[in-house]
XYZ file of C-alpha atoms in Angstrom:
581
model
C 0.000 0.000 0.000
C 1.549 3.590 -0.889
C 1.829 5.499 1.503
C -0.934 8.394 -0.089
C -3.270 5.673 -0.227
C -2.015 4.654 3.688
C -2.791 7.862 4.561
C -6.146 8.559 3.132
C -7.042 4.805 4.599
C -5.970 5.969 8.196
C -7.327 9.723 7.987
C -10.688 7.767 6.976
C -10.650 5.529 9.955
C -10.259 8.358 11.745
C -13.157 10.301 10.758
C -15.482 7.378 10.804
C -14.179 6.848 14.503
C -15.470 10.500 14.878
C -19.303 10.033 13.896
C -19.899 7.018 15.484
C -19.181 8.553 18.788
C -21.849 10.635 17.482
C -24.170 8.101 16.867
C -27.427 7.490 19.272
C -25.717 10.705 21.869
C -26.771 14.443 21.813
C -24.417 16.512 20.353
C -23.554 19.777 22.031
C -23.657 21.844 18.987
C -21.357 24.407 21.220
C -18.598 21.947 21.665
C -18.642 19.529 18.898
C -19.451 21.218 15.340
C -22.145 19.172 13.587
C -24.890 20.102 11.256
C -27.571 22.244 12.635
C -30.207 20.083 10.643
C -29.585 17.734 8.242
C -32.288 18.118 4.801
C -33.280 15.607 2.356
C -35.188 15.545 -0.784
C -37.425 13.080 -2.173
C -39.004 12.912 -5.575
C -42.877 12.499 -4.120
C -44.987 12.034 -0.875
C -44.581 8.470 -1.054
C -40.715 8.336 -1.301
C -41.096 11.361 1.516
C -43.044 8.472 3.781
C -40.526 5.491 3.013
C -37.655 7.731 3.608
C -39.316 9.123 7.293
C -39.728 5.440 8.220
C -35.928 4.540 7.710
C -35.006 7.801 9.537
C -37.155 6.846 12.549
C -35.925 3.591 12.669
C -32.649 4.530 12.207
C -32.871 6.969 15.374
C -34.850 4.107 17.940
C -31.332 1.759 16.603
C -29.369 5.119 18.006
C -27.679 4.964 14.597
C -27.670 8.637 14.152
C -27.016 11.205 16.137
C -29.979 11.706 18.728
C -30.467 15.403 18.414
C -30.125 16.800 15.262
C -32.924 17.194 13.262
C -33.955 15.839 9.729
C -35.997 17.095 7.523
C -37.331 15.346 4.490
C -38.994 17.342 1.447
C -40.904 15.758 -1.263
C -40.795 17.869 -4.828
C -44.070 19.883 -5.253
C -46.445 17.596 -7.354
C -46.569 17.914 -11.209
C -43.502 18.797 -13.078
C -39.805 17.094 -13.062
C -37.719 19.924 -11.494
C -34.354 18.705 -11.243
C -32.008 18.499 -7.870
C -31.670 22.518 -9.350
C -35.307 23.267 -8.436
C -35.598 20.833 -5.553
C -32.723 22.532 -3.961
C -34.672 26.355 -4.226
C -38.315 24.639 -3.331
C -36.548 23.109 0.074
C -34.740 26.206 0.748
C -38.090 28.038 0.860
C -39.496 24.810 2.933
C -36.470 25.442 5.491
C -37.062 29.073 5.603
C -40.832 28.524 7.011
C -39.548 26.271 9.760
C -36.615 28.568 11.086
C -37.636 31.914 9.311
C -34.451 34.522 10.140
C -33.025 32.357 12.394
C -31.871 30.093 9.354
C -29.378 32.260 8.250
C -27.400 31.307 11.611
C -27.631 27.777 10.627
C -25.147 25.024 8.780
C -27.342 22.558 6.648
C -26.466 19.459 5.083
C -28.583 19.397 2.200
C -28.425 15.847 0.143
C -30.514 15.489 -2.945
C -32.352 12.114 -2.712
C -34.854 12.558 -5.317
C -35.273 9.949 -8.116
C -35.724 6.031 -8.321
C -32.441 4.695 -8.842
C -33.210 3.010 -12.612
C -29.286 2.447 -12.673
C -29.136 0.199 -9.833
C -32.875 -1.229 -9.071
C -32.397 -3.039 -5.829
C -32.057 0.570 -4.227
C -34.987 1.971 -5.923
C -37.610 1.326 -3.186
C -35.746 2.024 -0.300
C -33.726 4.565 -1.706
C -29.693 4.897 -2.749
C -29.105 6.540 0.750
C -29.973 3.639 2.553
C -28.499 1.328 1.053
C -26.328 -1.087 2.987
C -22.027 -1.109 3.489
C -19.828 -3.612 4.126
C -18.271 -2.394 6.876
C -18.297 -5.266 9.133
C -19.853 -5.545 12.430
C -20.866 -1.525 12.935
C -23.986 -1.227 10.630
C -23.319 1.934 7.643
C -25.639 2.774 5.196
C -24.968 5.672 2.660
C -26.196 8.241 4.768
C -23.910 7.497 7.721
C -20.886 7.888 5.546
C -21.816 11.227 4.204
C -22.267 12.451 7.421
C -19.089 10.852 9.013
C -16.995 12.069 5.581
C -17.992 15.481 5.872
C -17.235 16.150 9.316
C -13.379 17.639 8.892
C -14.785 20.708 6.949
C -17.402 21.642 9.870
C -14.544 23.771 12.360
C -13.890 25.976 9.326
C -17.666 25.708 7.478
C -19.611 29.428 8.997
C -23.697 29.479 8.681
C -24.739 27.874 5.193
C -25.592 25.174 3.027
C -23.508 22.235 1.612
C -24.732 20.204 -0.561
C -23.850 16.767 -1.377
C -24.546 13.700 -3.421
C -26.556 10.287 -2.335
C -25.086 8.491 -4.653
C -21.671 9.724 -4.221
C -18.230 9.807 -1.981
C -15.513 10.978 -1.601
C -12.009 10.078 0.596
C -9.296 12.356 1.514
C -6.415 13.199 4.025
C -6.200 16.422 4.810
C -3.661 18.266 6.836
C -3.821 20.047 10.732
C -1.354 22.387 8.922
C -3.451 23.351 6.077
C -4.820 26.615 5.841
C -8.563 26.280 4.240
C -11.637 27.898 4.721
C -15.307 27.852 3.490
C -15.660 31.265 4.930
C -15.561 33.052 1.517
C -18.386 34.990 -0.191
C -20.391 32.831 -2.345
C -19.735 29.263 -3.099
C -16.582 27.285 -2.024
C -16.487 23.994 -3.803
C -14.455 20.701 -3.158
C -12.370 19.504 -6.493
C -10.130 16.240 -6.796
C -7.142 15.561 -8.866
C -8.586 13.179 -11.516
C -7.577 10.876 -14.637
C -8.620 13.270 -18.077
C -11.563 10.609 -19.074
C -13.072 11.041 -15.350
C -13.953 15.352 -16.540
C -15.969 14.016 -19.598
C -18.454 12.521 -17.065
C -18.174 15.415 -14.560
C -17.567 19.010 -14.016
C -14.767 20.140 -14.128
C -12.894 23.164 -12.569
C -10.627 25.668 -14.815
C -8.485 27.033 -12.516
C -5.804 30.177 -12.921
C -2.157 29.243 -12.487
C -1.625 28.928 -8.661
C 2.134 29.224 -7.079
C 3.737 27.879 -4.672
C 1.202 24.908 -4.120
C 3.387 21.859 -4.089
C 3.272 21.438 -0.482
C 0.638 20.778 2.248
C -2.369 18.303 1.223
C -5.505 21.032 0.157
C -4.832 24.535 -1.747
C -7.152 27.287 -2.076
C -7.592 28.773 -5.486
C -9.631 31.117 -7.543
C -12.004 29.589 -10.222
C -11.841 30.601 -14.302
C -14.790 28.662 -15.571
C -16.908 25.564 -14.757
C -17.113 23.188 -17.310
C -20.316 20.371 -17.382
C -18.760 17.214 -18.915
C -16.808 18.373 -21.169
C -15.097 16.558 -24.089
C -11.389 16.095 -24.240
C -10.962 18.882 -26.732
C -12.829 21.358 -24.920
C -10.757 20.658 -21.670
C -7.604 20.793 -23.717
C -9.258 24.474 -25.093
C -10.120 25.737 -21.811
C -7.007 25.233 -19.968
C -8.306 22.794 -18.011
C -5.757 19.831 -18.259
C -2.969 20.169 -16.215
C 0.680 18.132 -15.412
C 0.534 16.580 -12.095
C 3.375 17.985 -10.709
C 2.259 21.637 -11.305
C 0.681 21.214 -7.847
C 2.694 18.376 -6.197
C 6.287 18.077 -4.881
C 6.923 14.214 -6.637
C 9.494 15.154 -9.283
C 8.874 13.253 -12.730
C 5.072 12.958 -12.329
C 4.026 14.296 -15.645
C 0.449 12.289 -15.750
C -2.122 14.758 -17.088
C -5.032 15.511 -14.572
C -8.141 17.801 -14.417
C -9.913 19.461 -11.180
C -13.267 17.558 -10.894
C -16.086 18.476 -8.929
C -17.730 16.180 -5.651
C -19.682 18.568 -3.064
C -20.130 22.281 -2.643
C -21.067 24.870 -0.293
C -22.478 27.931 -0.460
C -23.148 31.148 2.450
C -26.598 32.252 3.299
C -26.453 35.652 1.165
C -26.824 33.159 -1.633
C -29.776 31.346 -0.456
C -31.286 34.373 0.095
C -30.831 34.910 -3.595
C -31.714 31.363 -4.189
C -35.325 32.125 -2.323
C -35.508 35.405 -3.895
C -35.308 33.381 -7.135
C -37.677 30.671 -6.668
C -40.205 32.964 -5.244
C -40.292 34.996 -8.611
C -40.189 32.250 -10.739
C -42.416 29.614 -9.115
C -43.494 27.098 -10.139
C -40.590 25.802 -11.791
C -41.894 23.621 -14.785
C -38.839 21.837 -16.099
C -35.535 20.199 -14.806
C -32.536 22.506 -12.914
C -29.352 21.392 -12.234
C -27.841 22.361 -8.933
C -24.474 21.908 -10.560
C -24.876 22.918 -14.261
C -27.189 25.547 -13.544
C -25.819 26.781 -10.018
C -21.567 26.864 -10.656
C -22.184 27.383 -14.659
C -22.490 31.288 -13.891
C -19.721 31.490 -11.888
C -16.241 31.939 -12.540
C -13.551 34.595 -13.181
C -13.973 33.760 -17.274
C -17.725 32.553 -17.089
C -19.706 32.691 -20.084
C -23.284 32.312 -21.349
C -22.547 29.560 -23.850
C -23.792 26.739 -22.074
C -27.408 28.531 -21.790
C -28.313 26.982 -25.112
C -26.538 23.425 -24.343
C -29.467 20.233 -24.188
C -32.322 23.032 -24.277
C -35.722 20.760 -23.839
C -38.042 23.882 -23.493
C -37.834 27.689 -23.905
C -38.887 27.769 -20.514
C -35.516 26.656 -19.520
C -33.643 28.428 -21.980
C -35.615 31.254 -20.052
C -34.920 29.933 -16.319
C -31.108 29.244 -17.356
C -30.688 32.787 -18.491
C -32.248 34.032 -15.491
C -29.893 32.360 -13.279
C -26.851 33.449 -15.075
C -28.403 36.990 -14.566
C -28.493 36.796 -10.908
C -25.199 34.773 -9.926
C -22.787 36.104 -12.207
C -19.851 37.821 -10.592
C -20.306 35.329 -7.300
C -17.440 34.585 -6.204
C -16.437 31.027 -6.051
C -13.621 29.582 -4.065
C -12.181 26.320 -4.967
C -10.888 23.787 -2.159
C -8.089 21.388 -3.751
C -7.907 18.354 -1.690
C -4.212 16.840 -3.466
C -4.943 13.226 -1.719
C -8.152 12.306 -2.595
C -10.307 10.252 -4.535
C -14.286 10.844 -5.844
C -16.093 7.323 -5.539
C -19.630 7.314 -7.631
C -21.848 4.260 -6.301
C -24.848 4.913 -8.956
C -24.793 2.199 -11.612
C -24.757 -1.212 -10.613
C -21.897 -1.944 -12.137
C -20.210 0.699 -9.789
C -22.174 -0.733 -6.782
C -20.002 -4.087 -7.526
C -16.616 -2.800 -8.087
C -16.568 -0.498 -5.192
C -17.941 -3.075 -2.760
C -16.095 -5.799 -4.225
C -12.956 -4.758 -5.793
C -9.590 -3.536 -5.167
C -10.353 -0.045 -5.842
C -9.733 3.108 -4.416
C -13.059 2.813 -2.190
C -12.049 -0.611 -1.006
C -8.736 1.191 -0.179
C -10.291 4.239 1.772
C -12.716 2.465 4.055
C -12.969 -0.618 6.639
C -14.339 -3.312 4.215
C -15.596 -6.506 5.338
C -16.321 -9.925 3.261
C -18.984 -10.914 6.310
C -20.994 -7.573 7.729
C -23.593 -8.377 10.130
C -24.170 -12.007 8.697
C -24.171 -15.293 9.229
C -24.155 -18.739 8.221
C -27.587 -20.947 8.750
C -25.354 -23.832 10.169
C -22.353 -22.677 12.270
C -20.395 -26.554 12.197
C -19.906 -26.038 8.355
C -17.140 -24.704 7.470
C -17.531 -22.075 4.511
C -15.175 -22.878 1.906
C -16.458 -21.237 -1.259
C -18.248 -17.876 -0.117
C -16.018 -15.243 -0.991
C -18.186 -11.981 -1.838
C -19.251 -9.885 0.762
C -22.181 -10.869 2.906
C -24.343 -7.788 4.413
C -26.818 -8.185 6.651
C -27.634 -11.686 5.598
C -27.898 -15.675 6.695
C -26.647 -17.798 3.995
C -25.502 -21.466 3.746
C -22.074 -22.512 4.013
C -21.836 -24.741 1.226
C -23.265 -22.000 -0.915
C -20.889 -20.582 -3.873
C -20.469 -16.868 -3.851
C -17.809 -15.657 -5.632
C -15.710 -12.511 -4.595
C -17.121 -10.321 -7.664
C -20.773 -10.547 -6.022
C -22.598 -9.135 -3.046
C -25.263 -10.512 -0.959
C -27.424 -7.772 0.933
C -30.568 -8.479 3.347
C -30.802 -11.953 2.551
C -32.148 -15.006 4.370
C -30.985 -18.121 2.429
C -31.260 -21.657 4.294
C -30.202 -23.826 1.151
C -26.970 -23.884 -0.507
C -27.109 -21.755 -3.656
C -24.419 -21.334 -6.311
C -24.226 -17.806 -7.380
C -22.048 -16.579 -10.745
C -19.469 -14.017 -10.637
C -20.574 -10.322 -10.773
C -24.297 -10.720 -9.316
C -26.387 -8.595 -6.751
C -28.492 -10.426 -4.833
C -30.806 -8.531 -2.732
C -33.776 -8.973 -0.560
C -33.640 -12.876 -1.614
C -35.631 -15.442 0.889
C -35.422 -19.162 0.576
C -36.193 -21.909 3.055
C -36.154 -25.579 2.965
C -33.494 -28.200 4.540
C -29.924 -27.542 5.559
C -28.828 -30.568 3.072
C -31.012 -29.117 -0.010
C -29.236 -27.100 -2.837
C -31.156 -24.607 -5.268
C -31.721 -26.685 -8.349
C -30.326 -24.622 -10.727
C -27.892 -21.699 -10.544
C -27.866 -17.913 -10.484
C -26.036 -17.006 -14.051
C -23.269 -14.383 -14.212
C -23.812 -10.566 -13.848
C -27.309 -11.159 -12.839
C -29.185 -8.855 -10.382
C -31.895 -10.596 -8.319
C -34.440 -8.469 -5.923
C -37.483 -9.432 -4.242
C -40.052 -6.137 -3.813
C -43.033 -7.129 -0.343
C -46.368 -5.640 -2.192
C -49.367 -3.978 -0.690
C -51.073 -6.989 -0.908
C -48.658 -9.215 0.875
C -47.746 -10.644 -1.959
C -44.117 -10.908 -3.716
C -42.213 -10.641 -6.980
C -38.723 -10.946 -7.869
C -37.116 -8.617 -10.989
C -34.342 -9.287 -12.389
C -31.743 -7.755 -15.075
C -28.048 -8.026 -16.792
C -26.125 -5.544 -14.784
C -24.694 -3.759 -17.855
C -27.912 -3.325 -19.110
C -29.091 0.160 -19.525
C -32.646 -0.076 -18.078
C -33.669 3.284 -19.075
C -32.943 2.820 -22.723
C -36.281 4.129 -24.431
C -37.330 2.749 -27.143
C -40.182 4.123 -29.406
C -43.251 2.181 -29.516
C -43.158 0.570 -32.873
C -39.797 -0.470 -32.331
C -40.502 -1.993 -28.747
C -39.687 -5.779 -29.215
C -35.929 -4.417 -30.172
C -35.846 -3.811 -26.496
C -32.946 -6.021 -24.868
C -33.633 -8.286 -22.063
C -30.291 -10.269 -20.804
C -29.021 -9.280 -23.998
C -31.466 -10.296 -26.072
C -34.127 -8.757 -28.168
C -37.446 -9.056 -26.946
C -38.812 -10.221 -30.056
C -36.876 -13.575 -30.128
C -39.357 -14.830 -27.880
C -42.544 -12.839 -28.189
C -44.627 -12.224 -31.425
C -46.974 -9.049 -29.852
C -45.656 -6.519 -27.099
C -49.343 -5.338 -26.456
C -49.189 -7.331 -22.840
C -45.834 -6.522 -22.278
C -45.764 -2.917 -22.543
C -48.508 0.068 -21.501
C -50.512 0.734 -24.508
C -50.409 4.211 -23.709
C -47.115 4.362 -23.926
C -45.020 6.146 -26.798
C -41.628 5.473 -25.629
C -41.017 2.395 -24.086
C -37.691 1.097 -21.996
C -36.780 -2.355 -19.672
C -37.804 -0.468 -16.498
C -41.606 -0.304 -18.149
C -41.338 -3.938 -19.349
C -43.698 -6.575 -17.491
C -41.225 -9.309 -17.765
C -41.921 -10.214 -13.900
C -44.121 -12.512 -12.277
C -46.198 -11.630 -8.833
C -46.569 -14.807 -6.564
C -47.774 -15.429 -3.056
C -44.564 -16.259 -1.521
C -40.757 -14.853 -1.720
C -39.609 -17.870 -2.631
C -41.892 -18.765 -5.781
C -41.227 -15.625 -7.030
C -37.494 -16.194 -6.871
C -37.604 -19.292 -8.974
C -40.444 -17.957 -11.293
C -38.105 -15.324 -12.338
C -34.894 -17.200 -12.490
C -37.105 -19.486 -14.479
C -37.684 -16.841 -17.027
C -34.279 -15.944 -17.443
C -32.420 -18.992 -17.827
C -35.125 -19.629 -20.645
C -33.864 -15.970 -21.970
C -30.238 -16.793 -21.924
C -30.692 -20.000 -23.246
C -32.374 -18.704 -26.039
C -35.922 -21.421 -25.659
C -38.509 -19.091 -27.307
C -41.133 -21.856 -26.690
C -40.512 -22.471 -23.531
C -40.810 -19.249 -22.771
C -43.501 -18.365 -24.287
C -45.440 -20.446 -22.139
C -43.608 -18.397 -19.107
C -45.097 -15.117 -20.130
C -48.797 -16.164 -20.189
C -51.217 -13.640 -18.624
C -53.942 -15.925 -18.356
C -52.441 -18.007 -15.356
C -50.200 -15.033 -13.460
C -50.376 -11.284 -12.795
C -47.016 -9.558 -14.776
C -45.347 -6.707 -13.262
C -42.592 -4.221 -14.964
C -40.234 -2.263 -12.231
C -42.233 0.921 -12.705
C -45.410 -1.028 -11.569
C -43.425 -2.178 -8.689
C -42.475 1.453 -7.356
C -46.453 2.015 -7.684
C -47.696 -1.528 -6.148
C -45.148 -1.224 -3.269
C -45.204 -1.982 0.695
C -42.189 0.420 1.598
C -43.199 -0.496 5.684
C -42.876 -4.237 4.881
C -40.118 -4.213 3.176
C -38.343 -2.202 5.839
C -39.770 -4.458 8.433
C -38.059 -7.123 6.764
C -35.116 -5.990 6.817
C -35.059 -5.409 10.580
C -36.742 -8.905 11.199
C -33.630 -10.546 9.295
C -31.107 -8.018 11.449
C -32.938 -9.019 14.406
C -32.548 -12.714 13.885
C -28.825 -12.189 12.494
C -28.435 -10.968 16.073
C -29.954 -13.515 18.005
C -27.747 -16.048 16.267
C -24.614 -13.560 17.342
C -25.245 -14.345 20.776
């Protein structure tokens, strides 16, 4: 291990050693700095209720810090309005809790909003919920953020920061240092990054800094802000820099840009930010906190991106608008040298960061076995290798180290291929019965608790792109397991809305809802071993909708039982426990 990556591990360990003294105690706001209230946004009431639930349950676990307050803000009914007009809707919210006294306050604000079509078993509970492998002390998304965050809080005056939920990042920083969020404006975090990361992130243009080379953060000025830019437009901008323009390691000539994680801005801006919404509501199409926010600012800012991916006039109009009011803020960037920028958003990234040698793996306590156990303790578990969380499984099952187990309750051996999520999965039977047939490679499995009581399992390639849309005629080109939809059906009016004119996997009733966990499990797995197997016939038969009720995933989000589902999960952590002792 190097010793940058040493460090970051230990200054990590550190902080994470910081919030859970935190956890379940009342922090004395006077004595320990800590958020004043920590806000979250959800895309609709009943997101809003599942993520209250997981709050509350998180608090009677004392898994958060006992007296600090949350507040959780659904997006006004009607239009899509971006994490951009979420973030000036919430701000108004906040302001007719606290009124004046507000603008005394530090707020974490963490946009939440959304379904997570990238990585489906998150999408009912929610990406900031979703489960860690950090061994025996139980993390979920929203513990890291607020453990990460915590350095920045002794120099962090009255304001908002705003960070991702689907998003990380891990640093070392310095006692030496001298930083400061205590700037006019905004003050945003940026990371020394590999060229091809800027293409799928902003990216800071910043003026030739001296004297920089030593020490582990640098202050700095800001040119432009750049919204995934291509590598030309980077090279055009100024925005690719040498490695050792900023470092003291002599030889380093790797070429690096300044991409953006988490940003915070002072109160006189969401005053403007009110000011703004409150003239302008109600905001009819998407904002982007980052695009729309940082675009404006800048010592070299310029209007050019107002006419970039234009869906309406309206925004065109909204965009313009904003550049009106926040040009000439001042934004200060914060250069942390030794860090990294983790994104856990796809499922693909879900795997590699909780299973692979990466740079998250690196930064944090990971754990093959968190909070699990095996359903017979004298077997010895020779072939599980991928992390457990929060699960019982079978010692002779076969998990390799490329796939992760969360909230399961498995009493039969199971053999699992490489690069597989497997969520939420319930089987019973004997201890000396095996699954009779075999979860394929880069398969995700999760099992969704209805209103009814009833179950169903979905299931998709994890390098599929769920979202992919389709227009109607063409909807049997849609790919399922990497293959077309029309190899095994002649007609897609039972498979898709009729309504519908675009049409994508996530609206695709490919699943089948049964009266237990378990049937729905195999019914599923059923389906797509037929799939990649390529037996049209056989599954034709499958997909009849005489003899079952078929689901898609966006019928799932609507036929949910969010309480169940979280009751669940704290039935199986209860009886993980009991078998602890």
């Amino acid at each position: 291990m190097s010793s940058e990556v040493s460090d970051v591990n230990d200054y990590m360990s550190k902080v994470l050693k910081s919030y859970d003294a935190l956890r379940g105690k009342n922090v004395d706001l006077s004595k320990i700095p800590f958020w004043d209230a920590v806000i979250i946004s959800a895309s609709d009431f009943n997101q809003e209720k599942g993520y209250q639930l997981q709050i509350l349950k998180k608090q009677k676990r004392n898994e958060l810090p006992a007296s600090i307050p949350f507040h959780i803000f659904p997006d006004p009914p009607g239009y899509k309005i971006g994490c951009g007009g979420s973030t000036m809707y919430i701000l108004e919210q906040v302001f007719e809790i606290y009124k004046t006294a507000m603008y005394n306050m530090r707020f974490l604000l963490i946009p939440a909003g959304g379904y997570s079509q990238r990585l489906p078993n998150l999408s009912i509970l929610g990406k900031l919920f979703s489960p860690l492998p950090f061994g025996e002390t139980k993390y979920q998304m929203l513990d890291l953020i607020l453990a990460t965050y915590l350095p920045f809080l002794k120099h962090m005056p009255p304001g908002v920061f705003l960070a991702s939920s689907d998003a990380i990042i891990s640093f070392s920083i310095s006692d030496n240092d001298s930083w400061s969020f205590e700037n006019e404006g905004f003050t945003a975090l940026a990371h020394p990054s590999p060229v091809i990361i800027g293409t799928t992130h902003g990216v800071y243009v910043l003026p030739k800094t001296e004297n920089v080379e030593e020490g582990s953060t640098f202050m700095s000025e800001c040119l432009r802000v750049l919204q995934k830019p291509s590598i030309e437009e980077m090279n055009e901008k100024g925005a690719i820099v040498k490695r050792s323009s900023y470092n003291n390691v002599a030889g380093d000539d790797e070429n690096i840009v300044f991409s953006d994680s988490a940003f915070f801005f002072a109160h006189t801006i969401t005053k403007k930010l009110i000011k703004f919404y409150r003239n302008h509501k109600p905001i009819t199409c998407e904002l982007s906190s980052y695009g729309d926010f940082l675009q404006p600012l800048g010592l070299c800012a310029s209007p050019s991106y107002i006419a970039d991916k234009i869906t309406s006039e309206t925004l065109a109009s909204l965009r313009s608008a904003l550049y009106k009011d926040l040009y000439g803020t001042q934004l200060s960037i914060l250069v942390l040298k030794n860090s990294n920028f983790h994104h856990l958003g796809t499922m693909q990234e879900y795997i590699d960061s909780l299973c692979a040698k990466n740079t998250f793996s690196e930064a944090f306590p990971m754990s093959k076995n968190s909070f699990s156990v095996f359903s017979i303790k004298e077997l010895v578990p020779l072939y599980v290798e991928g992390p457990l969380i929060n699960s019982i499984i079978h010692p002779l099952s076969v998990i390799p180290e490329s796939t992760i187990l969360e909230y399961c309750d498995i009493n039969v051996a199971i053999n699992v291929g490489i690069n597989c999520i497997v969520s939420n999965i319930q089987i019973q039977g004997f201890t000396v019965q095996r699954l009779s047939f075999d979860i394929p490679d880069n398969t995700l499995l999760h099992t969704a608790i209805l209103k009814d009581g009833r179950f169903v399992t979905v299931a998709f390639h994890v390098c599929e792109n769920i979202k992919k849309a389709y227009k109607r005629e063409h909807a049997l080109e849609t790919e399922f397991f990497g293959k077309k939809i029309k190899v095994f059906l002649m007609k897609d009016d039972l498979v898709f809305d009729s309504q519908s004119d675009d049409v994508s996997l996530w609206e695709a009733k490919l699943f089948p809802v049964c009266s237990s966990a378990e049937e729905s499990l195999k019914r599923t797995l059923e389906i797509v071993l037929c799939v990649k197997e390529c037996n049209p016939s056989h599954l034709n038969f499958r997909l009849d909708r005489r003899v079952s009720e078929w689901v898609s995933m966006k019928d799932v989000l609507l036929l949910k039982d969010t309480e169940a589902m979280v009751n669940y999960q704290n039935q199986l952590c209860e009886k993980i426990k009991l078998q602890k002792t």
